[in-house]
PDB file of C-alpha atoms and ligand atoms in Angstrom:
ATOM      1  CA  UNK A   1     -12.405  16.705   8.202  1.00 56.00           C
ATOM      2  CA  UNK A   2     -10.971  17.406   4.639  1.00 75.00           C
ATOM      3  CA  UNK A   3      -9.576  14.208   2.984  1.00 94.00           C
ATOM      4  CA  UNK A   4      -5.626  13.771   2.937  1.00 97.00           C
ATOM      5  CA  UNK A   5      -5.752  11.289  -0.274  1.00 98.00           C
ATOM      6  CA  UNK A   6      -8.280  12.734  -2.737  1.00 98.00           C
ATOM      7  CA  UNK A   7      -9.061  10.662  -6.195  1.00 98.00           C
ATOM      8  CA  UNK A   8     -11.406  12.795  -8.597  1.00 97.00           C
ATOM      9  CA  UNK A   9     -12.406  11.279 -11.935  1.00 98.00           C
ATOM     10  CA  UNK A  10      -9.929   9.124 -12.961  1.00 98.00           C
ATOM     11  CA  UNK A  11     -10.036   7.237 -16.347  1.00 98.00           C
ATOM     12  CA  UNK A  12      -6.704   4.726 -17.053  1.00 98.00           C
ATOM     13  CA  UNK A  13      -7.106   2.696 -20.674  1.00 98.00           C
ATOM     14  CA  UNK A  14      -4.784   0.486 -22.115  1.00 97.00           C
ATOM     15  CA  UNK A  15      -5.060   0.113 -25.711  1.00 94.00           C
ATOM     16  CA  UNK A  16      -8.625  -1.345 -25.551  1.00 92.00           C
ATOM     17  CA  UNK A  17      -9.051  -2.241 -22.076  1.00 96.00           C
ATOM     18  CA  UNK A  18     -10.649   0.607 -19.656  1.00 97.00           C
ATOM     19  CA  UNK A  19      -9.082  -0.336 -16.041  1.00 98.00           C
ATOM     20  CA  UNK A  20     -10.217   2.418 -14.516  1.00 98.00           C
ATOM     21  CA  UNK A  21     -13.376   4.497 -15.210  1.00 98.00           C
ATOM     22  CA  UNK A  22     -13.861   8.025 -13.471  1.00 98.00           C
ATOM     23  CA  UNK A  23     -13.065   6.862 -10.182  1.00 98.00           C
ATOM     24  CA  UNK A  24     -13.245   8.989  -7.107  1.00 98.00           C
ATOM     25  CA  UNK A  25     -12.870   8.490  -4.091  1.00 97.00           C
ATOM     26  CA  UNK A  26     -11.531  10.228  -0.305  1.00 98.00           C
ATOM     27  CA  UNK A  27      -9.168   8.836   2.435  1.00 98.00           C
ATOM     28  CA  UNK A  28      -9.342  10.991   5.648  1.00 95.00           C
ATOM     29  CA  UNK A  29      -6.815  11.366   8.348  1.00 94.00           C
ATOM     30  CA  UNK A  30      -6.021   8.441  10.936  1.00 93.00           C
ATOM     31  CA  UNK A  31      -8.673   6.421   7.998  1.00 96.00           C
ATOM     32  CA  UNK A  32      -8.433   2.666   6.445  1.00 98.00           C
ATOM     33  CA  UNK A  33      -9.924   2.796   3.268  1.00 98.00           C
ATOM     34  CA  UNK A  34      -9.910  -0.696   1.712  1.00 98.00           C
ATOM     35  CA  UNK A  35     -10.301  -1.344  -1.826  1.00 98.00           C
ATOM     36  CA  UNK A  36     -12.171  -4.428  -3.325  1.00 97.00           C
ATOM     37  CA  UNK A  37     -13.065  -5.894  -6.293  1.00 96.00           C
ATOM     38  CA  UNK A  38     -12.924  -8.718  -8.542  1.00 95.00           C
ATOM     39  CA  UNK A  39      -9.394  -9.565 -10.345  1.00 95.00           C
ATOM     40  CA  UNK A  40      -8.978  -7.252 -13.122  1.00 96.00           C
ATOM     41  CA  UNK A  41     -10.851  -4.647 -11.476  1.00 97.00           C
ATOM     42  CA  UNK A  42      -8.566  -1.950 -11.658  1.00 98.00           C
ATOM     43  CA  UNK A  43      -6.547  -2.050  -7.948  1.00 98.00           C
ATOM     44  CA  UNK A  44      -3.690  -2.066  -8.653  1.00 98.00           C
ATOM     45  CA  UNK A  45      -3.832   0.471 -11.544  1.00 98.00           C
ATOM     46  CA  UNK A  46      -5.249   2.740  -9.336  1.00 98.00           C
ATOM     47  CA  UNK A  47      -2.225   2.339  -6.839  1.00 98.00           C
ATOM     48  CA  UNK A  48      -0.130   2.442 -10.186  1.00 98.00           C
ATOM     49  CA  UNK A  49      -1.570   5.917 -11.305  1.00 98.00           C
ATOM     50  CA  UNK A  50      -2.097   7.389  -7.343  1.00 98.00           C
ATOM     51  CA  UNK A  51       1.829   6.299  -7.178  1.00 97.00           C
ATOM     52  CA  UNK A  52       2.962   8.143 -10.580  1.00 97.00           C
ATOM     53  CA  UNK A  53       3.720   4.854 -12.061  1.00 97.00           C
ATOM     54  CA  UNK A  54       0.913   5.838 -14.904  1.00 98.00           C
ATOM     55  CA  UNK A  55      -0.592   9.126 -16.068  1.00 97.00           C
ATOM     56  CA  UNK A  56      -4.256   9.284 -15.477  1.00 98.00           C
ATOM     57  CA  UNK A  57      -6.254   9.698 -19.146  1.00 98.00           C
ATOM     58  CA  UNK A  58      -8.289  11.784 -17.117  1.00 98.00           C
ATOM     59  CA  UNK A  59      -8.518  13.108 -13.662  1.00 98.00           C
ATOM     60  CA  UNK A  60      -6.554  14.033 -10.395  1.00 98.00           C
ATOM     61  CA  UNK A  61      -4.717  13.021  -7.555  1.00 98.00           C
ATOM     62  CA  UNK A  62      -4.746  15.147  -4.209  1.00 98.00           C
ATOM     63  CA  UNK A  63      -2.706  15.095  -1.621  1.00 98.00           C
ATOM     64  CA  UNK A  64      -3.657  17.366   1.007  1.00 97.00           C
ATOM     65  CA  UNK A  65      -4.935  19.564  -1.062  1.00 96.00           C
ATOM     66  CA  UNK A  66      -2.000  19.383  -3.925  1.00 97.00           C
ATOM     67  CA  UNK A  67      -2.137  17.802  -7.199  1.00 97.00           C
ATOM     68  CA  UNK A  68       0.254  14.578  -8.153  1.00 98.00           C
ATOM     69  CA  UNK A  69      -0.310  14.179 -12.168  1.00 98.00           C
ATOM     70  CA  UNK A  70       2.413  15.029 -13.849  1.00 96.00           C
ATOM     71  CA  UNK A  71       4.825  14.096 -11.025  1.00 97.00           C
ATOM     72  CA  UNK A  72       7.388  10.906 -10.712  1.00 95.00           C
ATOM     73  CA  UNK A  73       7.134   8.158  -8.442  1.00 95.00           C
ATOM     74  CA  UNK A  74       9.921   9.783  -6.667  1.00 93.00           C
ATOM     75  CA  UNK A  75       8.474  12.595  -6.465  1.00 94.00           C
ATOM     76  CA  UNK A  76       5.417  11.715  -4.686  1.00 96.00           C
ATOM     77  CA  UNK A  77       6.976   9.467  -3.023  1.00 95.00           C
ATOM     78  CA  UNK A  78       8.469  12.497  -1.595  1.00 94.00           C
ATOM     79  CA  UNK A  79       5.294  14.344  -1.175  1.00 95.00           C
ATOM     80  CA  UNK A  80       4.142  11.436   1.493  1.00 96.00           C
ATOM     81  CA  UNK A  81       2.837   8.388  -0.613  1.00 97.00           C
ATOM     82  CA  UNK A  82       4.836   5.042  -0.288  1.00 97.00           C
ATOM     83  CA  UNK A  83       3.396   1.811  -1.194  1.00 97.00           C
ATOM     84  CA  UNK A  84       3.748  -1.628  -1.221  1.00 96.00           C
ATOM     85  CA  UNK A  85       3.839  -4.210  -4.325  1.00 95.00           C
ATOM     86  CA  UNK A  86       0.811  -6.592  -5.013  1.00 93.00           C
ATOM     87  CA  UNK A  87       4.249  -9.324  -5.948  1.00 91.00           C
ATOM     88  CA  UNK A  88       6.612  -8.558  -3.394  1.00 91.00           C
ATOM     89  CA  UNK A  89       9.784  -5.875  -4.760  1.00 92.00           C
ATOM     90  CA  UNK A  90      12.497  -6.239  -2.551  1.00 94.00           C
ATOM     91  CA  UNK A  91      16.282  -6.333  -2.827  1.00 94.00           C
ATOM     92  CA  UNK A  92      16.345 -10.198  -2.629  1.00 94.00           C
ATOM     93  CA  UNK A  93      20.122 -10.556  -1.578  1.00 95.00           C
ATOM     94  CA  UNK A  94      20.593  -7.551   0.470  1.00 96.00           C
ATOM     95  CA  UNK A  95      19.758  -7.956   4.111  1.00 97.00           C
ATOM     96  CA  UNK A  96      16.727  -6.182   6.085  1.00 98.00           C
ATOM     97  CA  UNK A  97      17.958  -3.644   7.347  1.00 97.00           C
ATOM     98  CA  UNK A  98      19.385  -2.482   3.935  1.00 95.00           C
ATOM     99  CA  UNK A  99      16.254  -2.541   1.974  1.00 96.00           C
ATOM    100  CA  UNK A 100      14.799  -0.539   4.911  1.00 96.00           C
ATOM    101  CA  UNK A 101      17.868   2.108   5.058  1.00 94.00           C
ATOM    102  CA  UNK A 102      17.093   2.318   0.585  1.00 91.00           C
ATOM    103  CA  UNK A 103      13.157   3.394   1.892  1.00 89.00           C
ATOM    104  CA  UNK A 104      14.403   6.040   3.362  1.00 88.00           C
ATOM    105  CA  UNK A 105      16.540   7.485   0.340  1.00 78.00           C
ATOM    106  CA  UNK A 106      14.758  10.132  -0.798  1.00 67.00           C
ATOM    107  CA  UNK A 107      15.041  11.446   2.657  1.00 70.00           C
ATOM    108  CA  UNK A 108      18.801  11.544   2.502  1.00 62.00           C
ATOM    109  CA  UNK A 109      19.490  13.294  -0.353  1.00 56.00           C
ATOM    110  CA  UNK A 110      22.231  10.761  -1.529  1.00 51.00           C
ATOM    111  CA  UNK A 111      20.275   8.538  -3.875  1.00 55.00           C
ATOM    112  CA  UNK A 112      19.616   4.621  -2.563  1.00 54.00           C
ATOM    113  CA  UNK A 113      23.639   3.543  -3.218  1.00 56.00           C
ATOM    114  CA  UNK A 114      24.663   6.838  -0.773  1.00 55.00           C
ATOM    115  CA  UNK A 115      22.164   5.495   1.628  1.00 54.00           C
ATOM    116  CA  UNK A 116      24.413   2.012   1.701  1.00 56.00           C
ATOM    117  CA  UNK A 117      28.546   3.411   1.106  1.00 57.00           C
ATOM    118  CA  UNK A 118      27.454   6.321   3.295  1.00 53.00           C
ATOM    119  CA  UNK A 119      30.217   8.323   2.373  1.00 53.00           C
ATOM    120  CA  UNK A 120      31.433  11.534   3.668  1.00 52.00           C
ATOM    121  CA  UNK A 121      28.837  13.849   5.070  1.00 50.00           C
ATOM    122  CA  UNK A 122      25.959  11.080   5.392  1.00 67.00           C
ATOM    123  CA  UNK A 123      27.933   9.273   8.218  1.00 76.00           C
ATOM    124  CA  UNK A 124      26.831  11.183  10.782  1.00 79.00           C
ATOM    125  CA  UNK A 125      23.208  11.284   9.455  1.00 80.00           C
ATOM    126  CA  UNK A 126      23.183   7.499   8.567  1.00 81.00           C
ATOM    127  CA  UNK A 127      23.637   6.811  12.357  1.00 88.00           C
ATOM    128  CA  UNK A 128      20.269   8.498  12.847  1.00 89.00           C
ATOM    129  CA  UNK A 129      19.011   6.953   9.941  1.00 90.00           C
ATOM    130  CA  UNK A 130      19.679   3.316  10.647  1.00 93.00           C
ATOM    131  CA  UNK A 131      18.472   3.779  14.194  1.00 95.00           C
ATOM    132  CA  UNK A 132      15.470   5.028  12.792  1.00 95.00           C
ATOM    133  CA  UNK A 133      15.117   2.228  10.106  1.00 96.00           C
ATOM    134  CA  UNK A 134      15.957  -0.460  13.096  1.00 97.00           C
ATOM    135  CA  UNK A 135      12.832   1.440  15.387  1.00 98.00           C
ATOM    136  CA  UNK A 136      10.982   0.677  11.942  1.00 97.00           C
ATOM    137  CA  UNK A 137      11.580  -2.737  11.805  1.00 98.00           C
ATOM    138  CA  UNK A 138      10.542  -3.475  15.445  1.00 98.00           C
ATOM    139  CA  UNK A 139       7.507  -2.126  14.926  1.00 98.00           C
ATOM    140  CA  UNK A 140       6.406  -4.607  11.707  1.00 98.00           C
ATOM    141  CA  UNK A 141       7.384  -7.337  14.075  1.00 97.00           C
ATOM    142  CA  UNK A 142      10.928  -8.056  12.498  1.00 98.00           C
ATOM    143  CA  UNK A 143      13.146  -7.029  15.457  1.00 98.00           C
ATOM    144  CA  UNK A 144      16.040  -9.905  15.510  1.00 98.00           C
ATOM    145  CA  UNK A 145      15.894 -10.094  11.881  1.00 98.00           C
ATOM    146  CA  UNK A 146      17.860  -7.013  10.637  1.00 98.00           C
ATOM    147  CA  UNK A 147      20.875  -9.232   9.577  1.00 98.00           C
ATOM    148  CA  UNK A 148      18.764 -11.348   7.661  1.00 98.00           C
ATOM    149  CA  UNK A 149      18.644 -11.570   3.895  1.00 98.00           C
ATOM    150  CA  UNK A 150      15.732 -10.111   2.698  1.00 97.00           C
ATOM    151  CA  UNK A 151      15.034 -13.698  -0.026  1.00 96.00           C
ATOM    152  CA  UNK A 152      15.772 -16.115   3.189  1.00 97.00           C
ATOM    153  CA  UNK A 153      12.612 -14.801   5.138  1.00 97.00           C
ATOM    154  CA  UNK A 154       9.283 -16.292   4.625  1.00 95.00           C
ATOM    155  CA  UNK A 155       6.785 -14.695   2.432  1.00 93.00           C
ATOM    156  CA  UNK A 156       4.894 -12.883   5.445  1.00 96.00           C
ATOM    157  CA  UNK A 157       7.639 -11.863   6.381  1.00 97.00           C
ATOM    158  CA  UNK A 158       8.735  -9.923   3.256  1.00 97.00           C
ATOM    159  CA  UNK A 159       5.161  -8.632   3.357  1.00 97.00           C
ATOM    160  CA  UNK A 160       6.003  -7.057   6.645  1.00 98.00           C
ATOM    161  CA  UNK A 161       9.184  -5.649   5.236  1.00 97.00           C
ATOM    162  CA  UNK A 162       7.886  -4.181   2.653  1.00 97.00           C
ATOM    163  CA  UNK A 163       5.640  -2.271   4.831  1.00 98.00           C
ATOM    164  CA  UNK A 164       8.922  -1.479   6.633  1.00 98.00           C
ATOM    165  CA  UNK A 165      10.472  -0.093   3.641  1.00 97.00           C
ATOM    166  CA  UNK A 166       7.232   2.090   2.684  1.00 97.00           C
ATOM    167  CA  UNK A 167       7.244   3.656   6.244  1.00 97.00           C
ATOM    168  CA  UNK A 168      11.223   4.050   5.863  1.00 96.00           C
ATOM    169  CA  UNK A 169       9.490   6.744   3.578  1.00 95.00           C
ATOM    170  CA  UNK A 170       8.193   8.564   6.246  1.00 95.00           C
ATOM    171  CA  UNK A 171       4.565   8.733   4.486  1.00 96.00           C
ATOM    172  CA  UNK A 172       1.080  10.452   5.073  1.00 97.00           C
ATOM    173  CA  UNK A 173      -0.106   7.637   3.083  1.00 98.00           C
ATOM    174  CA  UNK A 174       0.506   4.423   3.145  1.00 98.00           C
ATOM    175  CA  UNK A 175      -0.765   2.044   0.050  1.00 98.00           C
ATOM    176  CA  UNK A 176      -0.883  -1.834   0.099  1.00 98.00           C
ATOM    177  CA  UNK A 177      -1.393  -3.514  -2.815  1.00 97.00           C
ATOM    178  CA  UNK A 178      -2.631  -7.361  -1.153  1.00 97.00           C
ATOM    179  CA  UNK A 179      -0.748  -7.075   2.091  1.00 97.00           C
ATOM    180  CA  UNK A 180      -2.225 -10.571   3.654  1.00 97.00           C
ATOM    181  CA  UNK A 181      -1.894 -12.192   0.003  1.00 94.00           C
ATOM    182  CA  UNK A 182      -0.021 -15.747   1.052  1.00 91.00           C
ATOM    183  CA  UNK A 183      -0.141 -15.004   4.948  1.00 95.00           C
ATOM    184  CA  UNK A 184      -1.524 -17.701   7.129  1.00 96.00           C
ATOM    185  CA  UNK A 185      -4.653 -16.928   9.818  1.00 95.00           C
ATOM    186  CA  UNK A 186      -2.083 -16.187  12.710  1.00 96.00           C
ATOM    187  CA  UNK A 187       0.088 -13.654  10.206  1.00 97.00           C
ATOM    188  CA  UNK A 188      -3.133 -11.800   9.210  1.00 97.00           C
ATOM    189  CA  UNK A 189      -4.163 -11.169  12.920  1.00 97.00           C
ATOM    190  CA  UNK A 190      -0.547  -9.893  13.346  1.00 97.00           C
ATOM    191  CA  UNK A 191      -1.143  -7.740  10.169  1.00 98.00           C
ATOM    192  CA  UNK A 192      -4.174  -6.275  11.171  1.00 98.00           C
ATOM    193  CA  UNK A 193      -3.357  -5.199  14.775  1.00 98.00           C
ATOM    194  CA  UNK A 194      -0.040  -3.931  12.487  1.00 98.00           C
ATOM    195  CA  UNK A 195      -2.218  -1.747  10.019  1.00 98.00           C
ATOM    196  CA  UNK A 196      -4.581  -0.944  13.313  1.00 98.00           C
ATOM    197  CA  UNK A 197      -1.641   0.484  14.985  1.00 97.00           C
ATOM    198  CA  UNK A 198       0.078   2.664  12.079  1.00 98.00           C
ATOM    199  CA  UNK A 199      -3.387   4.180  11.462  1.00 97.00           C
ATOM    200  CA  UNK A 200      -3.813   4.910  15.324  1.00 96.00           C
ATOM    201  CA  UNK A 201      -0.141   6.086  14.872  1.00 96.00           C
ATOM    202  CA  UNK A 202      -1.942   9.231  12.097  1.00 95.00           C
ATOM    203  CA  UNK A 203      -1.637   7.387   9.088  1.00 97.00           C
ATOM    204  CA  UNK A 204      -3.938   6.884   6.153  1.00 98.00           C
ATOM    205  CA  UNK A 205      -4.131   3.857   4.742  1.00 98.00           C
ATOM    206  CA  UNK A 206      -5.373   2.235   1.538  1.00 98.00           C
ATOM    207  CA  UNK A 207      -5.491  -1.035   1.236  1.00 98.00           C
ATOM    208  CA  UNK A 208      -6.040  -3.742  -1.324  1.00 98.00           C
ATOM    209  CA  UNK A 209      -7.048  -6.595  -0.246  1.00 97.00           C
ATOM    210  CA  UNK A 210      -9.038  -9.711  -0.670  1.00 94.00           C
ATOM    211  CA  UNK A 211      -8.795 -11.804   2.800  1.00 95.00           C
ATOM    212  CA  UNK A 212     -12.756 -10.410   3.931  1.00 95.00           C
ATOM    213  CA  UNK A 213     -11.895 -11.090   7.523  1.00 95.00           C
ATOM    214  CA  UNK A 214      -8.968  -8.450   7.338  1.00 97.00           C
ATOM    215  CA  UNK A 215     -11.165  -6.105   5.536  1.00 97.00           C
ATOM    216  CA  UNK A 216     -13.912  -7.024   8.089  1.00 97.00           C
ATOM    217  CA  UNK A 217     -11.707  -6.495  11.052  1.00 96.00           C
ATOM    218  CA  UNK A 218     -10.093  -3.183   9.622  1.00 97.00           C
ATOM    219  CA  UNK A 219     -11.627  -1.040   7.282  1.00 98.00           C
ATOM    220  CA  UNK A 220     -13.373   2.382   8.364  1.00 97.00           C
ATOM    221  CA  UNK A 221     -14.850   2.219   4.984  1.00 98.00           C
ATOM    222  CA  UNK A 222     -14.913   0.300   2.165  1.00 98.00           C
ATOM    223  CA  UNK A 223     -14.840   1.134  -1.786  1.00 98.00           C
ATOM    224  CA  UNK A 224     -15.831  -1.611  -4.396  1.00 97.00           C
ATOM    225  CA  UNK A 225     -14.221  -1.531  -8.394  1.00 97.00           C
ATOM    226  CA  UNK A 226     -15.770  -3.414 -10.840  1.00 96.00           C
ATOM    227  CA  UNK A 227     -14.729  -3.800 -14.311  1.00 96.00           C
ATOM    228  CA  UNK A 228     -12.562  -0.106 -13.565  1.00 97.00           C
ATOM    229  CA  UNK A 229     -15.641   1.075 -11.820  1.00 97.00           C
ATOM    230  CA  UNK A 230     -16.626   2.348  -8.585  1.00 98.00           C
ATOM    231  CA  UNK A 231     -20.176   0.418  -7.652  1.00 97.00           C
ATOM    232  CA  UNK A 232     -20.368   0.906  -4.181  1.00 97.00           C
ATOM    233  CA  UNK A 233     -18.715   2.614  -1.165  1.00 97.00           C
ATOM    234  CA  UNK A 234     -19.235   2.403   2.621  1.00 97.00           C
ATOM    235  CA  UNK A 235     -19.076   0.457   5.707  1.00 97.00           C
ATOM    236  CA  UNK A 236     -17.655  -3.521   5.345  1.00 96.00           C
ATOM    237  CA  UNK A 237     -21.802  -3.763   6.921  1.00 96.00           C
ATOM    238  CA  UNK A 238     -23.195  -1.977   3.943  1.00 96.00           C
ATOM    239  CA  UNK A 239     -20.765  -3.180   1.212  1.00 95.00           C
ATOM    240  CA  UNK A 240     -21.611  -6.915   2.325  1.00 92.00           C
ATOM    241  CA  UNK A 241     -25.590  -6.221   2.366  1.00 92.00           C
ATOM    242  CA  UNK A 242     -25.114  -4.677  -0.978  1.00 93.00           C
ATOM    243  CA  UNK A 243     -26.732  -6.460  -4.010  1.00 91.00           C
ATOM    244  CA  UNK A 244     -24.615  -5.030  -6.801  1.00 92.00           C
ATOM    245  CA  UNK A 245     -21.216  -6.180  -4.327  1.00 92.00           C
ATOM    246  CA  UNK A 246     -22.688  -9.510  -3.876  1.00 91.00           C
ATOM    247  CA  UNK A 247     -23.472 -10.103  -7.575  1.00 89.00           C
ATOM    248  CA  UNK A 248     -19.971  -8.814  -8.701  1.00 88.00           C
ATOM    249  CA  UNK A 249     -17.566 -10.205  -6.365  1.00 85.00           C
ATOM    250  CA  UNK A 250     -18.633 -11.555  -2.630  1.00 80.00           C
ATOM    251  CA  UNK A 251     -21.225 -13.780  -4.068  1.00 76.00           C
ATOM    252  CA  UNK A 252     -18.388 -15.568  -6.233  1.00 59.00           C
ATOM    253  CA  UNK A 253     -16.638 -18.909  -5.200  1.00 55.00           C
ATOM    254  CA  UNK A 254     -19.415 -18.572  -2.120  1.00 51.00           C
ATOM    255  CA  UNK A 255     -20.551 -22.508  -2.217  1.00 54.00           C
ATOM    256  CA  UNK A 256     -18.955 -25.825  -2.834  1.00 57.00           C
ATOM    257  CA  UNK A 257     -19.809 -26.422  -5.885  1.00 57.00           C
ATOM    258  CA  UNK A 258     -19.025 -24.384  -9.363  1.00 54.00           C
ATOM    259  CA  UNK A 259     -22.060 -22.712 -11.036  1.00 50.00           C
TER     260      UNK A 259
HETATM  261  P1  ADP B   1      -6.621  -5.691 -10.174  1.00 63.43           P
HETATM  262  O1  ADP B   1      -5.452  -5.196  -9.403  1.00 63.43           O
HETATM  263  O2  ADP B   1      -7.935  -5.219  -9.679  1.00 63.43           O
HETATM  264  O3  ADP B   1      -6.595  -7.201 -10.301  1.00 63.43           O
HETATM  265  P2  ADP B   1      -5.359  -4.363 -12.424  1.00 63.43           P
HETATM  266  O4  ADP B   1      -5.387  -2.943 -12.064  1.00 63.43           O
HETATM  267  O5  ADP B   1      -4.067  -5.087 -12.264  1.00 63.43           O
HETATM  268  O6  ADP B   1      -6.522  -5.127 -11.661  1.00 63.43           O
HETATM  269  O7  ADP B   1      -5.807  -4.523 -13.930  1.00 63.43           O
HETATM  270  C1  ADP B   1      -6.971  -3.909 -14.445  1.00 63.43           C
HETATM  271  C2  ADP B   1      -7.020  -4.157 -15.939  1.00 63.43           C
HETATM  272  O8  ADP B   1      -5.997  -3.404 -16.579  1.00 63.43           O
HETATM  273  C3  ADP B   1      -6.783  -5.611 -16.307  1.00 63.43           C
HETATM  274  O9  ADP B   1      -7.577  -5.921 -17.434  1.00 63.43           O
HETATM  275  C4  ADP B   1      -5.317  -5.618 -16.666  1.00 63.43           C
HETATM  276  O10 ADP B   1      -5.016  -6.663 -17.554  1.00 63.43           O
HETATM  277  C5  ADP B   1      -5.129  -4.249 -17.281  1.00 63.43           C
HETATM  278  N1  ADP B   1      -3.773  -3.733 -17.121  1.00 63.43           N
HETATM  279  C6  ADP B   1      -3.192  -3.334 -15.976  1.00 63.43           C
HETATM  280  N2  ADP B   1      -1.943  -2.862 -16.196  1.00 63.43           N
HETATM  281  C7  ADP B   1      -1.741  -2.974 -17.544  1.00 63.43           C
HETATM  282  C8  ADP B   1      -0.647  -2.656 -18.421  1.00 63.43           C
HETATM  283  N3  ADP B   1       0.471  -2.133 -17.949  1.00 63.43           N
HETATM  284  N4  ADP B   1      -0.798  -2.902 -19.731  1.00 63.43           N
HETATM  285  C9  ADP B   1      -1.955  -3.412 -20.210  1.00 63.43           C
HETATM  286  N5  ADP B   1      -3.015  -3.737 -19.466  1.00 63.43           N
HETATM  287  C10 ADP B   1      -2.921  -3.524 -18.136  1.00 63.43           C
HETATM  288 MG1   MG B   2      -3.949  -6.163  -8.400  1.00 63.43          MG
END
C-alpha cells in the first residue's frame, strides 16, 4: 500500500545546530508510526517542518502523493495534516467547545472569529458544525465538558482537547507532538485505546512520544532520531533489541543509580 505521509531527505539547521539530517521516512494508511529519540533529537522539528511551520534546507513532504514545501501551515492544514503541540496551544479562556468549533475553521471559509460571531450565511452551517465539533468531543472522552473553559480542565484533559481540535480539522493525518506528556497511568490507557480507535477509524498517525508503554502498546512501527538522525526503524520488538537504540536513548536513566 503506497504511504499517505511520505518524508524524503530532509535536512533542518539552525544557525549551527543540524536538527534534522536527511530524514525519511513512510506512514501508511490506518498506520501508527511513533517517533523516538533522545531530547534534542529533532521531533518536534520534524512535526515543525511536516506542518509548514519551517522550510526544509533540503527535502520533501508528501501527502498522498503531493508535495507540502513551500506551503503554509494553513495550507496543509487544509490538505489533511493537523497536529497537536508538544506544550499545550489552546485558547485558555474560551470554553471547549469553542476551541474545537476554531479547528474546524479552515473548513468554513470564515476565518476562526466567523467560526465564533457566525454571522450571516454561516448560521445555518455552524449548526452542522457545532454538532459535528460536539460528536468530536465525545469521542476524546470530553462529553459533559463542552461548557468548560478550556484553562480550568486538567492537563490530560487539554491533551485530549487538543486532539479534539486537530480532528475538528478533519485530517488524513494526525500528528502528536508528546500526547501522554504529564498524563497519569489510567489517562494513558484512555489515550491509547483513543489513538487505537482514530487509527481503526482510517487515520494515520504520528506520534511523538516518550511514555515506552504507550509506544509499546500502540505503534505499528517505530522510527528512532538521534542527534537529527534516523538510526533505526521498525517494530517497538526490533527497536528495543536494537544496540544503536539502546546505546542512544532506551539504555538512558535505565538503573537507580547515575553513571
Ligand atoms: P526534540 O523534539 O526531539 O526534543 P527539537 O526538534 O525540539 O527536538 O530540537 C532539535 C534541535 O533543534 C535542538 O538542538 C533544538 O535546540 C534545535 N531547535 C529547534 N527549534 C529551533 C529554533 N526555532 N531555533 C533554534 N534551534 C532550534
Ligand atoms: Mg520535542
Amino acid at each position: 500500500m503506497g504511504a499517505v505521509l511520505e518524508v524524503r531527505g530532509l535536512a533542518k539547521s539552525f544557525g549551527g545546530i543540524v536538527a534534522l539530517r536527511d530524514v525519511a521516512l513512510q506512514a501508511e494508511d490506518k498506520e501508527v508510526l511513533a517517533v523516538i529519540g533522545p531530547n534534542g533529537s529533532g521531533k518536534t522539528t520534524l512535526l515543525n517542518v511536516i506542518t509548514g511551520v519551517y522550510r526544509p534546507d533540503a527535502g520533501g513532504v508528501l501527502l498522498e502523493g503531493h508535495q507540502l514545501v513551500g506551503l503554509s501551515p494553513a495550507q496543509i492544514c487544509a490538505k489533511g495534516i493537523a497536529r497537536t503541540f508538544q506544550n499545550i496551544r489552546l485558547f485558555r479562556r474560551l470554553t471547549v467547545l469553542d476551541n474545537v468549533m476554531i479547528g474546524q475553521h479552515h473548513r468554513f471559509g470564515a476565518g476562526p472569529a466567523g467560526v465564533l460571531l457566525a454571522s450571516g450565511a454561516s448560521r445555518k452551517e455552524e449548526a452542522k458544525f457545532e454538532g459535528e465539533a460536539r460528536a468530536l468531543i465525545a469521542k476524546v472522552g470530553l462529553a459533559g465538558l463542552e461548557d468548560a473553559i478550556a484553562q480550568s480542565l486538567p492537563y490530560a484533559k487539554q491533551r485530549l482537547l487538543e486532539i479534539a481540535r486537530a480532528l475538528a480539522a478533519d485530517p488524513k493525518v494526525l500528528l502528536l507532538d508528546e500526547p501522554a506528556a504529564g498524563m497519569n497511568s489510567e489517562e494513558i490507557v484512555h489515550l491509547e485505546a483513543l489513538v487505537k480507535f482514530l487509527r481503526d477509524e482510517g487515520l494515520t498517525v504520528v506520534m511523538i512520544e516518550h511514555v515506552m508503554d504507550l509506544v509499546r502498546g500502540v505503534a505499528d512501527r517505530v522510527v528512532v532520531l538521534n542527534y537529527g538522525a534516523k538510526i533505526a526503524e521498525g517494530s517497538f520488538e526490533e527497536i528495543e533489541a536494537n544496540p544503536k537504540v539502546i546505546e542512544a536513548y532506551l539504555g538512558k536513566g535505565a538503573g537507580p543509580c547515575s553513571a
